[in-house]
Short mmCIF file of C-alpha atoms in Angstrom, two decimals:
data_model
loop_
_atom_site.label_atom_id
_atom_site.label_comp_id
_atom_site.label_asym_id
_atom_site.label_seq_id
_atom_site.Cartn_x
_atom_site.Cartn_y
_atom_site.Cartn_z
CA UNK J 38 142.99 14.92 5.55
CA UNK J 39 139.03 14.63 5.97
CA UNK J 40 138.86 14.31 10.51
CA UNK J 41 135.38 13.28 10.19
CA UNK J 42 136.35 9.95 8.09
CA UNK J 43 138.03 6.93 9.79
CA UNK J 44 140.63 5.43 8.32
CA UNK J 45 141.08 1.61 8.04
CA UNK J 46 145.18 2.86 7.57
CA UNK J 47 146.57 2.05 10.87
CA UNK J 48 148.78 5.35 10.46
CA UNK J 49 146.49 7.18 8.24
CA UNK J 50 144.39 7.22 11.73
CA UNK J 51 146.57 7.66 14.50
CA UNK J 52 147.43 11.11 12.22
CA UNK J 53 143.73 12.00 12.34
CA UNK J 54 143.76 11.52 16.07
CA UNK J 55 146.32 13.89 16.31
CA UNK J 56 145.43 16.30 14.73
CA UNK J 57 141.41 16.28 16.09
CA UNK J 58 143.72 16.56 19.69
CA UNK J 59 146.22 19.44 18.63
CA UNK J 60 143.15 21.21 17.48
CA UNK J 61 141.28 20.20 21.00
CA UNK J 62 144.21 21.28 22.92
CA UNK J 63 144.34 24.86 20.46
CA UNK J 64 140.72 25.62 21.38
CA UNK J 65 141.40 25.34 24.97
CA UNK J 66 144.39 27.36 24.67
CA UNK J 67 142.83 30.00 22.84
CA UNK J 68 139.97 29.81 25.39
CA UNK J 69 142.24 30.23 28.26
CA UNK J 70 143.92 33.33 26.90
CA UNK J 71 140.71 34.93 27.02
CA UNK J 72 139.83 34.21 30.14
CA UNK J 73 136.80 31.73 29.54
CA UNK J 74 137.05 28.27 31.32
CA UNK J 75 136.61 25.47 29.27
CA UNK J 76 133.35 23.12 29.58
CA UNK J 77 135.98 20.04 31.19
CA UNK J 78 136.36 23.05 34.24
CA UNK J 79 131.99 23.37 34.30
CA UNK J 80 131.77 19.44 34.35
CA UNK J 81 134.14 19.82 37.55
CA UNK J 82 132.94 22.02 39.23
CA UNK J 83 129.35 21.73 39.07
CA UNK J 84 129.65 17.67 39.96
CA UNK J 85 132.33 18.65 42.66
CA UNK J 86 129.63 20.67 44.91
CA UNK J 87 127.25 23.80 44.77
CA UNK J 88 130.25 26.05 46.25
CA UNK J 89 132.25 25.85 42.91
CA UNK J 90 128.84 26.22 40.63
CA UNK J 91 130.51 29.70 39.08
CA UNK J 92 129.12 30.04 35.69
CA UNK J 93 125.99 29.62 33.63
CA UNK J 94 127.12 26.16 32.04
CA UNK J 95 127.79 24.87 35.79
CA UNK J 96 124.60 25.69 36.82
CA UNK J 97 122.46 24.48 33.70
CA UNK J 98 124.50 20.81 34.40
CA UNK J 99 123.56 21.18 38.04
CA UNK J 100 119.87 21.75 37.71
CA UNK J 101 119.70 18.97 34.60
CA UNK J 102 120.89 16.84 37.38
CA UNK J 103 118.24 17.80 39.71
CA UNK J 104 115.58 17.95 36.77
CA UNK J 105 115.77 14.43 36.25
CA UNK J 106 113.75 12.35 39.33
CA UNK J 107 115.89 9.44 40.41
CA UNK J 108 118.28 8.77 43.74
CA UNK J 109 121.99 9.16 42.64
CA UNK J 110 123.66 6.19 44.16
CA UNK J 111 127.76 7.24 44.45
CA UNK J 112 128.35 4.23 41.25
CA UNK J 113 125.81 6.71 39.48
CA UNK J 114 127.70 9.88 40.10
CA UNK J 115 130.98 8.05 39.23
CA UNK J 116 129.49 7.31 35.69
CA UNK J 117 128.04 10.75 35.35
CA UNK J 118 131.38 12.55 36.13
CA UNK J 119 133.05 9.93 33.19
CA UNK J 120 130.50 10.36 30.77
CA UNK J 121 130.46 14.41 31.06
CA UNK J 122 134.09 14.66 31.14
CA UNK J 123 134.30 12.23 27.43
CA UNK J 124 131.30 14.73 26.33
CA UNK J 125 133.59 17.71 27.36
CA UNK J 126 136.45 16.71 26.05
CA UNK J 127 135.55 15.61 22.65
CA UNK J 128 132.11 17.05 21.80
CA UNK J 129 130.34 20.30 20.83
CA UNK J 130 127.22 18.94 23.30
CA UNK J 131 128.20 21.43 26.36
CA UNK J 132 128.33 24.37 23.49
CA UNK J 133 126.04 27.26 25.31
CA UNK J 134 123.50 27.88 23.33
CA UNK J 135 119.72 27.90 23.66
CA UNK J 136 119.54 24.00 23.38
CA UNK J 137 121.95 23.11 26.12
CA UNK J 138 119.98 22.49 28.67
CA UNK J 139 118.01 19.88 26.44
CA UNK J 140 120.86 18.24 25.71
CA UNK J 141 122.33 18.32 29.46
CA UNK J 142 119.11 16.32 30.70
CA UNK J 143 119.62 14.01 27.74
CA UNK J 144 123.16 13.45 28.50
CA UNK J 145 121.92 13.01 32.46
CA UNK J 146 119.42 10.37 31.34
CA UNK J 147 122.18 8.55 29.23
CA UNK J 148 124.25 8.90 33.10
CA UNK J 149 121.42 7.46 35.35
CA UNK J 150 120.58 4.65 33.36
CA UNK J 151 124.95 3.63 33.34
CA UNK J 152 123.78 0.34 34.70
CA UNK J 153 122.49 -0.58 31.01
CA UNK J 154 125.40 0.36 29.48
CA UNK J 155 127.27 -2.15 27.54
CA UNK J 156 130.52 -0.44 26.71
CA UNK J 157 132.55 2.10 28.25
CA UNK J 158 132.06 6.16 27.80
CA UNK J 159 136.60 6.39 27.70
CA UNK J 160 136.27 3.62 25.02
CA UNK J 161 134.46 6.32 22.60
CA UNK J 162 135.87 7.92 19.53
CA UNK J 163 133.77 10.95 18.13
CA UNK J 164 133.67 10.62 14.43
CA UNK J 165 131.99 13.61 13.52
CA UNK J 166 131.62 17.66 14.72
CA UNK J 167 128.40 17.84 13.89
CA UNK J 168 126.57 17.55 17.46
CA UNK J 169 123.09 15.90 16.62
CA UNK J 170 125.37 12.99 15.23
CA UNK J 171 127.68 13.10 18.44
CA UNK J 172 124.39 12.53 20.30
CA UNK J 173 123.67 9.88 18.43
CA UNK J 174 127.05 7.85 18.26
CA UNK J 175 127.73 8.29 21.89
CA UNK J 176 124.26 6.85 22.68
CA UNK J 177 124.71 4.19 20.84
CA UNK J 178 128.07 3.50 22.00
CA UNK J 179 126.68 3.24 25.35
CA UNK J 180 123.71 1.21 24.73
CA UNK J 181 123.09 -0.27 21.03
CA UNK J 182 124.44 -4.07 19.74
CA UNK J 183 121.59 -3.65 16.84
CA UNK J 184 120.19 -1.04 14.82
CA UNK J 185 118.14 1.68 16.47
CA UNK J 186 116.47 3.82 14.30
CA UNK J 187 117.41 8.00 13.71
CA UNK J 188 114.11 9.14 15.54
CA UNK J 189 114.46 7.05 18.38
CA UNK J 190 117.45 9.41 19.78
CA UNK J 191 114.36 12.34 20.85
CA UNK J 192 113.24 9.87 23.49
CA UNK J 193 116.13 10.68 25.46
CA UNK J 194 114.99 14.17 25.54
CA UNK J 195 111.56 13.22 26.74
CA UNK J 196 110.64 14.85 30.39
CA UNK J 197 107.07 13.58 30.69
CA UNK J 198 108.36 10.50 33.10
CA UNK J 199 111.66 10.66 35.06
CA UNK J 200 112.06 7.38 36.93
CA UNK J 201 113.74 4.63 36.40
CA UNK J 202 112.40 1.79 34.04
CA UNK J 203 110.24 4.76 32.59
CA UNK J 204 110.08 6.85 29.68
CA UNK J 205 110.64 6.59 26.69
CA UNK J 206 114.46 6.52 26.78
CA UNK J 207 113.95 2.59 27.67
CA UNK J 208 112.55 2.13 24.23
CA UNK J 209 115.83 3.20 22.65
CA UNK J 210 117.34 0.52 25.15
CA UNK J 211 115.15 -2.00 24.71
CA UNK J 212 115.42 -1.62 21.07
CA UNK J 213 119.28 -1.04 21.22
CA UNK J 214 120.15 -4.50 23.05
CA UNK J 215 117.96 -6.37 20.57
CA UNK J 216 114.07 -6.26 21.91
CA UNK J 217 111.40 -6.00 19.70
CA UNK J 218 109.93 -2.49 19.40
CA UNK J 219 106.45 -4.08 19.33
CA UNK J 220 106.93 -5.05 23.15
CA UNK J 221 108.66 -2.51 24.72
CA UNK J 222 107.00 -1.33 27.31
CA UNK J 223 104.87 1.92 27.65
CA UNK J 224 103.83 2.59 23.79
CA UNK J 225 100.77 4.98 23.39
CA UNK J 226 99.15 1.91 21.21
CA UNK J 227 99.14 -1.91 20.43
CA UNK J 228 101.44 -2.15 17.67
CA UNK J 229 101.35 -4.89 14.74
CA UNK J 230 104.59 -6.56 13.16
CA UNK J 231 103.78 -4.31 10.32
CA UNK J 232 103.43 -1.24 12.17
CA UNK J 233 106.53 -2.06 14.05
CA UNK J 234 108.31 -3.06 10.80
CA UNK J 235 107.37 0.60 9.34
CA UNK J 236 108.56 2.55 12.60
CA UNK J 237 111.87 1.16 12.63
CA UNK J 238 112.58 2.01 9.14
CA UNK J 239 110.98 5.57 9.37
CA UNK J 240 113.10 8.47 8.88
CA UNK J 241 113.62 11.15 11.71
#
């Protein structure tokens, strides 16, 4: 059985779902026995306070948190603890490797901007184990009724403006929830319906 397809076969699926858990749940296992903590124990203990910050993981999720400039209302950290414990649980995102800590500041943008989202993070299946297209199915999950173009997904990486209602991340938004790419707000140039046109069929 291909677990990267989905499966229009009512039972055909629930089988795939099983076995992408029994292999979750085998991971962990194997994990435990040698003495590693999983990334769902990181995601706890780094959002639960700096006393249980214990590993390398914990702290890169801390100071992602810190990195990006906004005031964490307690509805914020609610939806920041969900989304990190979906990402945890069925992603290769929180994988340690020399990109984590872009990807943690992503995922923390995705997090602070929760009141934009237009579907739940627990309502997500991840269709793939490739982690560039987890990134970009989750963040569309969260934000996208229409089309948003491949490239669009670096803006979520960007660092050069952190507040709220800046950045480029509100382009993917904007463009996600059915604005026109020509008037979102902040682009480096005046574009024309042409130039628009172009840019949302560009590759990555």
């Amino acid at each position: 059985m291909d677990l990267e397809r989905t499966y229009n076969n009512t039972r055909l699926e629930a089988r795939r779902k099983e076995l992408l858990n029994a292999q979750h749940l085998a991971a962990i296992l194997r994990n435990n026995k040698r003495g590693k903590r999983s990334a769902v124990d990181d995601v706890n203990d780094a959002l639960d306070g700096p006393r249980k910050v214990s590993t390398p993981r914990a702290r890169a999720i801390v100071r992602a948190v810190k990195a990006y400039d906004c005031r964490w209302r307690p509805d914020d950290r609610l939806s920041l603890l969900r989304l990190f414990r979906v990402i945890a649980e069925n992603t290769r995102l929180l994988d340690i490797d020399k990109e984590l800590p872009d990807r943690l500041y992503a995922l923390v943008a995705m997090a602070a901007e929760c009141k934009r989202w237009i579907r739940d993070p627990d309502s997500w299946v991840c269709r793939t184990h490739n982690a560039g297209r987890q990134f970009s199915q989750i963040a569309r999950h969260l934000f996208a009724r229409y089309d948003v173009p491949a490239w669009l997904d670096q803006a979520w990486f960007d660092r050069t403006r952190r507040k709220r209602d800046h950045g480029r991340a509100m382009w993917f938004i904007f463009v996600g929830q059915g604005g026109n790419l020509r008037k979102a707000g902040g682009l480096p140039i005046a574009m024309t319906k042409m130039m628009a046109h172009h840019a949302m069929q560009a590759p990555v």
